[in-house]
Short mmCIF file of C-alpha atoms in Angstrom, two decimals:
data_model
loop_
_atom_site.label_atom_id
_atom_site.label_comp_id
_atom_site.label_asym_id
_atom_site.label_seq_id
_atom_site.Cartn_x
_atom_site.Cartn_y
_atom_site.Cartn_z
CA MET A 1158 96.74 111.48 105.25
CA PRO A 1159 99.21 110.05 102.70
CA LEU A 1160 102.84 110.12 103.71
CA SER A 1161 105.86 109.91 101.42
CA GLY A 1162 109.62 110.27 101.54
CA THR A 1163 112.90 108.54 100.82
CA LEU A 1164 114.84 105.97 102.82
CA SER A 1165 117.80 108.35 102.81
CA THR A 1166 115.83 110.91 104.82
CA MET A 1167 113.92 108.41 106.94
CA SER A 1168 115.54 105.04 107.47
CA LEU A 1169 113.56 101.83 107.11
CA PRO A 1170 113.85 100.96 110.84
CA ASP A 1171 112.59 104.43 111.78
CA LEU A 1172 109.73 104.16 109.30
CA LEU A 1173 108.67 100.73 110.56
CA GLN A 1174 108.94 101.85 114.18
CA TRP A 1175 106.74 104.83 113.50
CA LEU A 1176 104.07 102.74 111.77
CA GLY A 1177 104.14 100.14 114.52
CA GLY A 1178 104.34 102.54 117.44
CA ALA A 1179 101.54 104.72 116.08
CA ARG A 1180 99.46 101.56 115.41
CA ARG A 1181 98.77 102.71 111.87
CA THR A 1182 96.51 100.89 109.41
CA GLY A 1183 97.20 101.13 105.70
CA THR A 1184 99.57 100.18 102.88
CA LEU A 1185 103.28 100.96 102.76
CA GLU A 1186 104.74 100.98 99.24
CA ILE A 1187 108.53 101.00 98.82
CA GLU A 1188 110.17 101.29 95.41
CA ARG A 1189 113.77 101.04 94.24
CA ASN A 1190 115.17 100.53 90.75
CA LYS A 1191 111.61 100.18 89.42
CA VAL A 1192 110.90 97.26 91.78
CA PHE A 1193 107.98 97.65 94.17
CA LYS A 1194 107.18 96.03 97.51
CA TRP A 1195 103.93 96.45 99.42
CA PHE A 1196 103.31 95.91 103.12
CA LEU A 1197 99.87 95.98 104.71
CA PHE A 1198 99.52 97.19 108.29
CA ARG A 1199 96.59 96.82 110.64
CA ASP A 1200 96.90 98.52 114.04
CA GLY A 1201 100.69 98.63 113.61
CA ARG A 1202 101.07 94.93 112.77
CA VAL A 1203 102.16 93.66 109.33
CA ILE A 1204 99.32 91.50 107.97
CA GLY A 1205 100.35 91.08 104.33
CA CYS A 1206 103.09 91.65 101.78
CA SER A 1207 103.68 91.52 98.05
CA SER A 1208 106.45 92.26 95.55
CA ASP A 1209 106.94 92.50 91.80
CA ASP A 1210 110.65 91.65 92.06
CA PRO A 1211 111.13 88.74 89.58
CA PRO A 1212 113.21 86.50 91.94
CA GLU A 1213 110.44 86.82 94.53
CA ARG A 1214 107.68 85.60 92.25
CA ILE A 1215 106.55 82.16 93.31
CA GLY A 1216 107.69 80.46 90.08
CA HIS A 1217 111.27 81.74 90.29
CA PHE A 1218 111.28 81.21 94.05
CA LEU A 1219 110.41 77.52 93.60
CA LEU A 1220 112.84 77.20 90.70
CA SER A 1221 115.70 78.62 92.76
CA ARG A 1222 115.11 76.01 95.43
CA GLY A 1223 115.03 73.10 93.01
CA LYS A 1224 111.34 72.33 93.59
CA ILE A 1225 110.57 72.70 89.88
CA ASN A 1226 112.69 73.00 86.73
CA GLU A 1227 112.63 75.57 83.95
CA ASP A 1228 110.57 73.42 81.58
CA GLN A 1229 107.91 72.88 84.26
CA LEU A 1230 107.80 76.58 85.05
CA ARG A 1231 107.50 77.47 81.38
CA GLU A 1232 104.65 75.00 80.89
CA ALA A 1233 102.84 76.27 84.00
CA LEU A 1234 103.19 79.88 82.88
CA GLU A 1235 101.72 79.04 79.47
CA LEU A 1236 98.76 77.37 81.16
CA GLN A 1237 98.35 80.37 83.43
CA GLU A 1238 98.08 82.64 80.38
CA GLN A 1239 95.26 80.44 79.09
CA ASN A 1240 93.19 79.95 82.24
CA GLY A 1241 94.31 82.73 84.59
CA ARG A 1242 94.70 80.43 87.59
CA HIS A 1243 97.24 80.94 90.34
CA LEU A 1244 100.62 79.56 89.27
CA GLY A 1245 100.99 77.54 92.45
CA THR A 1246 97.63 75.86 91.87
CA ILE A 1247 98.68 74.88 88.35
CA LEU A 1248 101.96 73.40 89.59
CA VAL A 1249 100.10 71.30 92.17
CA GLN A 1250 97.51 70.15 89.61
CA ARG A 1251 100.31 69.12 87.25
CA HIS A 1252 101.86 67.13 90.12
CA TYR A 1253 105.07 69.12 89.88
CA LEU A 1254 104.68 70.16 93.49
CA SER A 1255 102.81 68.97 96.56
CA GLN A 1256 100.31 71.20 98.30
CA HIS A 1257 102.46 71.05 101.43
CA ASP A 1258 105.54 72.23 99.54
CA LEU A 1259 103.54 75.04 97.96
CA THR A 1260 102.20 76.24 101.31
CA THR A 1261 105.64 76.06 102.93
CA HIS A 1262 107.36 77.97 100.17
CA LEU A 1263 104.65 80.60 99.89
CA ALA A 1264 105.32 81.38 103.55
CA ALA A 1265 109.09 81.43 102.90
CA LYS A 1266 108.54 83.73 99.90
CA ALA A 1267 106.55 86.13 102.06
CA GLU A 1268 109.38 86.23 104.57
CA GLU A 1269 111.91 86.94 101.83
CA THR A 1270 109.73 89.79 100.53
CA ILE A 1271 109.64 91.37 103.97
CA TYR A 1272 113.27 90.99 104.97
CA SER A 1273 114.78 91.65 101.55
CA VAL A 1274 113.82 95.31 101.88
CA PHE A 1275 116.61 95.57 104.47
CA ASP A 1276 119.02 94.97 101.57
CA TRP A 1277 117.97 98.33 100.12
CA ASP A 1278 120.12 101.28 101.11
CA ASP A 1279 117.90 103.71 99.22
CA GLY A 1280 114.39 103.89 97.85
CA VAL A 1281 111.15 105.85 97.87
CA PHE A 1282 108.24 105.09 100.17
CA ARG A 1283 104.60 106.05 100.31
CA PHE A 1284 102.09 105.18 103.03
CA GLU A 1285 98.34 105.47 102.48
CA GLU A 1286 95.62 104.69 105.00
CA THR A 1287 93.92 102.17 102.75
CA LEU A 1288 94.02 98.37 102.40
CA ASP A 1289 92.85 98.19 98.78
CA LYS A 1290 95.68 95.75 97.88
CA ALA A 1291 94.56 93.24 100.53
CA GLU A 1292 93.30 90.66 98.03
CA HIS A 1293 96.57 90.62 96.08
CA VAL A 1294 99.04 89.99 98.90
CA MET A 1295 100.34 87.03 100.88
CA PRO A 1296 98.82 87.13 104.39
CA VAL A 1297 101.28 87.18 107.29
CA SER A 1298 101.12 88.23 110.92
CA LEU A 1299 104.24 89.88 112.29
CA GLN A 1300 105.07 92.43 114.94
CA VAL A 1301 107.31 95.28 113.81
CA GLU A 1302 109.74 94.46 116.63
CA ASP A 1303 110.28 90.95 115.26
CA ILE A 1304 110.83 92.30 111.74
CA LEU A 1305 113.43 94.73 113.05
CA LEU A 1306 115.32 92.05 114.96
CA ARG A 1307 115.74 89.82 111.94
CA GLY A 1308 115.97 92.58 109.37
CA LEU A 1309 118.80 94.40 111.13
CA LYS A 1310 120.77 91.18 111.42
CA ARG A 1311 120.35 90.71 107.68
CA TYR A 1312 121.42 94.31 107.06
CA ASP A 1313 124.66 93.74 108.99
CA GLU A 1314 125.34 90.52 107.07
CA MET A 1315 124.69 92.19 103.73
CA ARG A 1316 127.07 95.04 104.54
CA MET A 1317 129.81 92.51 105.36
CA ILE A 1318 129.13 90.50 102.18
CA ARG A 1319 129.28 93.61 99.99
CA GLU A 1320 132.76 94.39 101.25
CA VAL A 1321 133.88 91.33 99.26
CA PHE A 1322 131.27 91.03 96.51
CA ASN A 1323 131.06 94.68 95.59
CA ASP A 1324 130.74 94.34 91.82
CA PRO A 1325 128.58 92.09 89.59
CA GLY A 1326 131.59 91.61 87.31
CA ILE A 1327 133.63 89.65 89.87
CA LEU A 1328 134.78 86.33 88.41
CA LEU A 1329 134.73 83.26 90.65
CA GLY A 1330 136.50 79.93 90.26
CA ARG A 1331 136.52 76.76 92.30
CA THR A 1332 139.55 75.70 94.30
CA GLU A 1333 140.72 72.14 94.89
CA ARG A 1334 138.73 71.96 98.12
CA ILE A 1335 135.25 70.42 97.86
CA PRO A 1336 132.39 71.62 100.10
CA PRO A 1337 130.95 69.11 102.57
CA ALA A 1338 128.53 66.59 101.09
CA GLU A 1339 125.78 67.91 103.37
CA VAL A 1340 126.00 71.26 101.59
CA LEU A 1341 125.83 69.96 98.04
CA GLN A 1342 122.81 67.79 98.84
CA ASN A 1343 120.80 71.00 98.88
CA ARG A 1344 119.52 71.66 95.35
CA MET A 1345 119.92 75.42 95.42
CA ALA A 1346 123.42 75.15 96.91
CA ARG A 1347 124.30 72.63 94.21
CA ARG A 1348 122.97 74.91 91.46
CA ILE A 1349 125.04 77.82 92.74
CA TYR A 1350 128.21 75.78 93.21
CA ASP A 1351 127.91 74.11 89.80
CA SER A 1352 127.52 77.51 88.13
CA ILE A 1353 130.99 78.57 89.35
CA ASP A 1354 133.28 77.70 86.44
CA GLY A 1355 135.92 80.40 86.30
CA GLU A 1356 134.10 82.16 83.45
CA ARG A 1357 130.87 83.31 85.06
CA THR A 1358 130.57 86.50 87.07
CA VAL A 1359 128.67 87.02 90.30
CA GLY A 1360 125.98 88.82 88.30
CA GLU A 1361 125.54 85.82 86.00
CA ILE A 1362 125.45 83.39 88.91
CA LEU A 1363 122.69 85.46 90.52
CA LEU A 1364 120.56 85.12 87.40
CA ILE A 1365 121.24 81.41 87.00
CA ALA A 1366 120.30 80.80 90.64
CA HIS A 1367 116.99 82.69 90.23
CA GLY A 1368 117.46 83.79 93.85
CA SER A 1369 117.71 87.05 95.75
CA GLU A 1370 121.03 88.85 96.07
CA TYR A 1371 121.18 88.16 99.80
CA ILE A 1372 120.53 84.42 99.63
CA VAL A 1373 122.92 83.76 96.77
CA THR A 1374 125.78 86.06 97.76
CA LYS A 1375 125.66 84.91 101.38
CA PHE A 1376 126.35 81.37 100.17
CA LEU A 1377 129.06 82.57 97.78
CA TYR A 1378 130.60 84.56 100.62
CA GLU A 1379 130.84 81.47 102.83
CA LEU A 1380 132.27 79.42 99.98
CA GLN A 1381 134.90 82.08 99.35
CA ARG A 1382 135.89 82.76 102.94
CA ASN A 1383 136.31 79.03 103.60
CA GLY A 1384 138.50 78.43 100.55
CA PHE A 1385 136.08 76.50 98.32
CA VAL A 1386 136.02 79.24 95.67
CA GLU A 1387 138.35 82.12 94.87
CA ILE A 1388 138.10 85.51 93.21
CA LEU A 1389 139.88 85.42 89.84
CA GLY A 1390 139.40 89.02 88.78
CA LYS A 1391 136.71 91.27 87.39
CA ARG A 1392 135.10 91.52 83.99
CA GLN A 1393 134.28 94.92 82.59
CA PHE A 1394 130.85 95.00 81.04
CA ALA A 1395 129.91 97.04 78.03
CA ALA A 1396 127.75 99.27 80.24
CA ASP A 1397 130.72 100.23 82.47
CA ALA A 1398 132.42 103.54 81.95
CA PRO A 1399 135.77 103.20 80.13
CA GLY A 1400 138.72 102.92 82.41
CA THR A 1401 136.76 101.85 85.49
CA ALA A 1402 137.55 98.16 85.38
CA ASP A 1403 140.03 96.69 87.82
CA ALA A 1404 141.83 93.87 86.09
CA ASP A 1405 142.89 92.27 89.33
CA GLY A 1406 139.48 92.52 90.94
CA PRO A 1407 138.92 93.07 94.65
CA ALA A 1408 141.31 91.46 97.06
CA GLY A 1409 139.79 88.27 98.40
CA GLN A 1410 140.87 85.96 101.14
CA ASP A 1411 143.76 83.71 100.21
CA SER A 1412 142.30 80.25 99.79
CA GLY A 1413 145.73 78.62 99.69
CA ASP A 1414 145.98 74.97 100.65
CA THR A 1415 145.08 75.36 104.31
CA PRO A 1416 141.85 73.55 105.11
CA ALA A 1417 139.17 75.52 106.86
CA PRO A 1418 138.55 74.58 110.49
CA PRO A 1419 135.64 72.21 111.26
CA GLU A 1420 133.50 75.04 112.63
CA ALA A 1421 133.80 76.79 109.25
CA ASP A 1422 132.36 73.73 107.51
CA GLN A 1423 129.53 73.68 110.03
CA ARG A 1424 128.81 77.33 109.32
CA LEU A 1425 128.72 76.64 105.59
CA ILE A 1426 126.37 73.70 106.17
CA ALA A 1427 124.09 75.99 108.17
CA VAL A 1428 124.10 78.63 105.42
CA GLY A 1429 123.38 75.95 102.81
CA ALA A 1430 120.42 74.74 104.85
CA GLU A 1431 119.03 78.29 104.90
CA LEU A 1432 118.78 78.24 101.11
CA ASP A 1433 115.89 75.80 101.21
CA ALA A 1434 114.11 76.61 104.45
CA PRO A 1435 112.07 79.44 105.94
CA SER A 1436 114.03 81.67 108.27
CA ALA A 1437 114.40 80.69 111.91
CA PRO A 1438 112.26 82.39 114.57
CA PRO A 1439 113.73 85.67 115.79
CA GLY A 1440 114.07 84.65 119.44
CA ASP A 1441 117.86 84.28 119.32
CA LEU A 1442 118.53 87.45 117.35
CA ALA A 1443 118.30 89.96 120.18
CA VAL A 1444 121.88 91.05 119.55
CA ALA A 1445 120.80 92.36 116.15
CA ALA A 1446 118.49 94.93 117.71
CA ARG A 1447 121.43 97.13 118.84
CA SER A 1448 120.54 100.70 119.62
CA THR A 1449 118.68 101.08 116.33
CA ALA A 1450 115.67 99.12 117.56
CA GLY A 1451 115.07 101.77 120.17
CA ALA A 1452 116.06 104.74 118.08
CA THR A 1453 114.05 107.93 118.11
CA MET A 1454 112.58 109.02 114.81
CA THR A 1455 114.26 112.25 113.76
CA ALA A 1456 113.95 112.16 109.97
CA THR A 1457 111.85 114.58 107.98
CA VAL A 1458 108.74 113.14 106.37
CA VAL A 1459 107.05 114.86 103.44
CA THR A 1460 103.27 114.67 103.10
CA ASP A 1461 101.44 115.02 99.80
CA GLU A 1462 100.22 118.44 100.89
CA ASP A 1463 103.79 119.55 101.56
CA ALA A 1464 104.90 118.26 98.17
CA ALA A 1465 102.07 120.04 96.41
CA SER A 1466 102.98 123.35 98.01
CA ALA A 1467 106.69 123.03 97.23
CA GLU A 1468 108.01 125.09 94.35
CA GLU A 1469 108.23 123.07 91.15
CA PRO A 1470 111.64 122.95 89.48
CA VAL A 1471 111.90 124.96 86.31
CA GLY A 1472 113.53 123.68 83.15
CA GLY A 1473 115.30 120.33 83.01
CA LEU A 1474 112.82 117.84 84.42
CA GLU A 1475 109.71 119.30 82.82
CA ALA A 1476 111.47 119.79 79.49
CA ASP A 1477 112.70 116.18 79.45
CA LEU A 1478 109.29 114.85 80.43
CA ALA A 1479 107.77 116.87 77.59
CA ALA A 1480 110.36 115.46 75.17
CA SER A 1481 109.53 111.94 76.35
CA ARG A 1482 105.81 112.49 75.83
CA ASP A 1483 106.53 113.80 72.33
CA LEU A 1484 108.54 110.67 71.49
CA MET A 1485 105.75 108.47 72.83
CA THR A 1486 103.24 110.31 70.68
CA ARG A 1487 105.37 109.36 67.66
CA GLY A 1488 105.61 105.76 68.82
CA GLU A 1489 109.30 106.03 69.69
CA TYR A 1490 108.91 104.35 73.07
CA GLU A 1491 112.48 103.17 73.52
CA GLY A 1492 113.78 106.66 72.89
CA ALA A 1493 111.38 107.91 75.54
CA LEU A 1494 112.58 105.21 77.94
CA THR A 1495 116.19 106.25 77.40
CA ILE A 1496 115.36 109.79 78.52
CA LEU A 1497 113.20 108.58 81.39
CA ASP A 1498 115.89 106.17 82.60
CA GLY A 1499 118.27 109.10 82.91
CA LEU A 1500 115.72 111.18 84.81
CA TYR A 1501 114.89 108.29 87.11
CA ARG A 1502 118.37 108.22 88.61
CA THR A 1503 117.93 111.71 90.07
CA HIS A 1504 114.15 112.11 90.34
CA THR A 1505 113.02 108.71 91.59
CA GLU A 1506 110.34 110.17 93.83
CA ASP A 1507 108.65 112.26 91.12
CA SER A 1508 105.14 110.87 90.65
CA ALA A 1509 104.70 112.28 87.13
CA LEU A 1510 107.94 110.60 86.06
CA GLN A 1511 106.85 107.29 87.55
CA ARG A 1512 103.50 107.39 85.75
CA LEU A 1513 105.11 108.24 82.43
CA MET A 1514 107.72 105.52 82.94
CA ARG A 1515 105.00 102.90 83.46
CA GLU A 1516 103.14 104.09 80.37
CA ALA A 1517 106.29 104.04 78.22
CA GLU A 1518 107.30 100.58 79.44
CA ALA A 1519 103.86 99.12 78.77
CA ALA A 1520 103.77 100.68 75.30
CA PHE A 1521 107.27 99.41 74.50
CA ILE A 1522 106.42 95.86 75.61
CA GLU A 1523 103.32 95.82 73.40
CA LYS A 1524 105.21 97.18 70.39
CA ALA A 1525 108.19 94.87 70.95
CA TYR A 1526 106.03 91.76 70.68
CA ARG A 1527 104.29 93.15 67.58
CA HIS A 1528 107.34 94.34 65.65
CA TYR A 1529 110.78 93.63 67.08
CA LEU A 1530 110.42 90.32 68.90
CA PRO A 1531 107.24 88.38 68.04
CA ALA A 1532 106.44 86.11 70.98
CA ARG A 1533 106.50 82.82 69.04
CA LYS A 1534 109.62 83.48 66.98
CA ILE A 1535 112.64 81.30 67.82
CA PRO A 1536 115.86 83.20 68.61
CA SER A 1537 119.14 81.62 67.52
CA LEU A 1538 122.78 82.65 67.79
CA THR A 1539 124.50 84.02 64.70
CA ARG A 1540 127.93 82.79 65.82
CA PRO A 1541 129.34 80.18 68.18
CA VAL A 1542 129.15 80.77 71.91
CA ALA A 1543 132.96 80.58 72.11
CA GLU A 1544 133.22 83.74 70.00
CA LEU A 1545 130.65 85.55 72.11
CA ALA A 1546 132.44 84.68 75.35
CA SER A 1547 135.14 87.25 74.61
CA ALA A 1548 132.62 90.03 73.99
CA GLU A 1549 131.95 92.61 76.69
CA LEU A 1550 128.44 91.38 77.45
CA SER A 1551 126.48 92.12 80.61
CA PRO A 1552 125.24 89.41 83.00
CA THR A 1553 121.75 89.92 81.59
CA GLU A 1554 122.99 89.37 78.03
CA PHE A 1555 124.99 86.29 79.02
CA PHE A 1556 122.00 84.81 80.84
CA LEU A 1557 119.59 85.35 77.95
CA LEU A 1558 122.11 83.95 75.48
CA SER A 1559 122.45 80.85 77.65
CA ARG A 1560 118.73 80.19 77.23
CA ILE A 1561 118.81 80.44 73.43
CA ASP A 1562 118.99 76.83 72.27
CA GLY A 1563 117.08 76.93 68.98
CA THR A 1564 113.88 75.51 70.53
CA TRP A 1565 112.64 78.10 73.03
CA ASP A 1566 110.63 80.98 71.62
CA VAL A 1567 110.91 84.61 72.67
CA LYS A 1568 108.02 84.44 75.13
CA SER A 1569 109.40 81.35 76.88
CA ILE A 1570 112.82 82.95 77.31
CA ILE A 1571 111.25 86.11 78.71
CA GLN A 1572 109.07 84.13 81.12
CA ILE A 1573 111.93 82.06 82.48
CA ALA A 1574 114.29 85.00 82.98
CA PRO A 1575 114.37 86.43 86.54
CA LEU A 1576 114.19 89.91 85.02
CA ARG A 1577 111.61 92.59 84.52
CA GLU A 1578 109.88 91.93 81.19
CA VAL A 1579 110.80 95.30 79.73
CA GLU A 1580 114.49 94.81 80.62
CA ALA A 1581 114.64 91.38 79.03
CA LEU A 1582 112.92 92.60 75.86
CA ARG A 1583 115.18 95.64 75.51
CA THR A 1584 118.23 93.41 75.92
CA LEU A 1585 117.05 90.90 73.29
CA LYS A 1586 116.17 93.73 70.92
CA ARG A 1587 119.63 95.24 71.34
CA MET A 1588 121.33 91.90 70.71
CA ARG A 1589 119.25 91.38 67.59
CA GLU A 1590 120.18 94.83 66.28
CA GLN A 1591 123.84 94.07 66.98
CA GLY A 1592 123.59 90.88 64.95
CA ILE A 1593 124.25 88.59 67.91
CA ILE A 1594 120.91 86.80 67.52
CA GLU A 1595 118.40 86.32 64.75
CA LEU A 1596 114.79 85.17 64.70
CA ARG A 1597 113.20 82.37 62.73
CA ASP A 1598 109.73 80.90 62.46
CA PRO A 1599 108.92 77.86 64.64
CA GLU A 1600 108.87 74.53 62.90
CA SER A 1601 105.38 73.39 62.06
#
């Protein structure tokens, strides 16, 4: 029998405990902010996982760790479009990556997919007693107890990090102190540290790093708490509500001129090493279990039968869905998406809304490449970057602008961006309509 609910009514630890304790077999789907993760269970054990989160795709995962560069990823993705082979196989065949590195990082990617769900404080889940996604997932073999031990430790760390880095608009600058050489030898650590220039926000650094929020902000947190970087303030993005920006930004630790103690450097070195290696075994993480690992499930779970018998809301939702369908019928897909985006914030679990959202996004992507942003057109800036720096642009806009160099075409920029395709296309379309970028034909 299918089972569905929200992580606000049934916490992730409770959900995992129930699936493990009941020795269930099937597929758990968890979705938040239009990102999906899938976990396959057999007799209560996790045997596979998958995600459509861009930073967790193997290409961006390898890029974030310095195993490949953006040009190599772009070339491999173009070849993948032609022959349909697995991206990792192409990278090995092109000698951009060894088979050993690929195998190692596929395993690390699977771990990140599993444990990153502990970063989510909300979301919608659905469990079905079927393994029909088995051929599309990365095989693993983990006990639920081990996942809880490591996942709850990560949850505690993320909560601590978000007390400092609580806004993507936070501006970071380097101090006079230089991190230990052992840290900067790590390629991902180097990429993150080099991206801190006093002008970029945390949100922009996340995109540049091509990594998950946890991995990147944990490193930034250690840099900041040990005085290697400092919080300069906060930038208000165009999407923010007027009057909500805090010019002084959150209060950070005073970096001053006092050097961090040796143990702090060792901790930073350890965090830097984590950027490029699979997580350690969970044997020494027993403290993370706390009382939650043995908690009793008390949350309410809603089955499909219960949902079907519930009284349907009258008015708002159905009227807005009808308006969206009408816009889609007229080919006004972005208008439909605007309505659906608003509905999504309050009706995430509605299956009809999710289906219509997927249809509208797919239709918009197809139309965007045909009319607004032809794949092989070359975007270029209409004014110098220095002028754009003062504009209230979002991290997504800044990142995409940084990849516009007069040589990369639309498709290449979209492929290299650690963003959902529809989000990147909507952003480029908006910037073109605002006159920030223009398109030209590629040189023959």
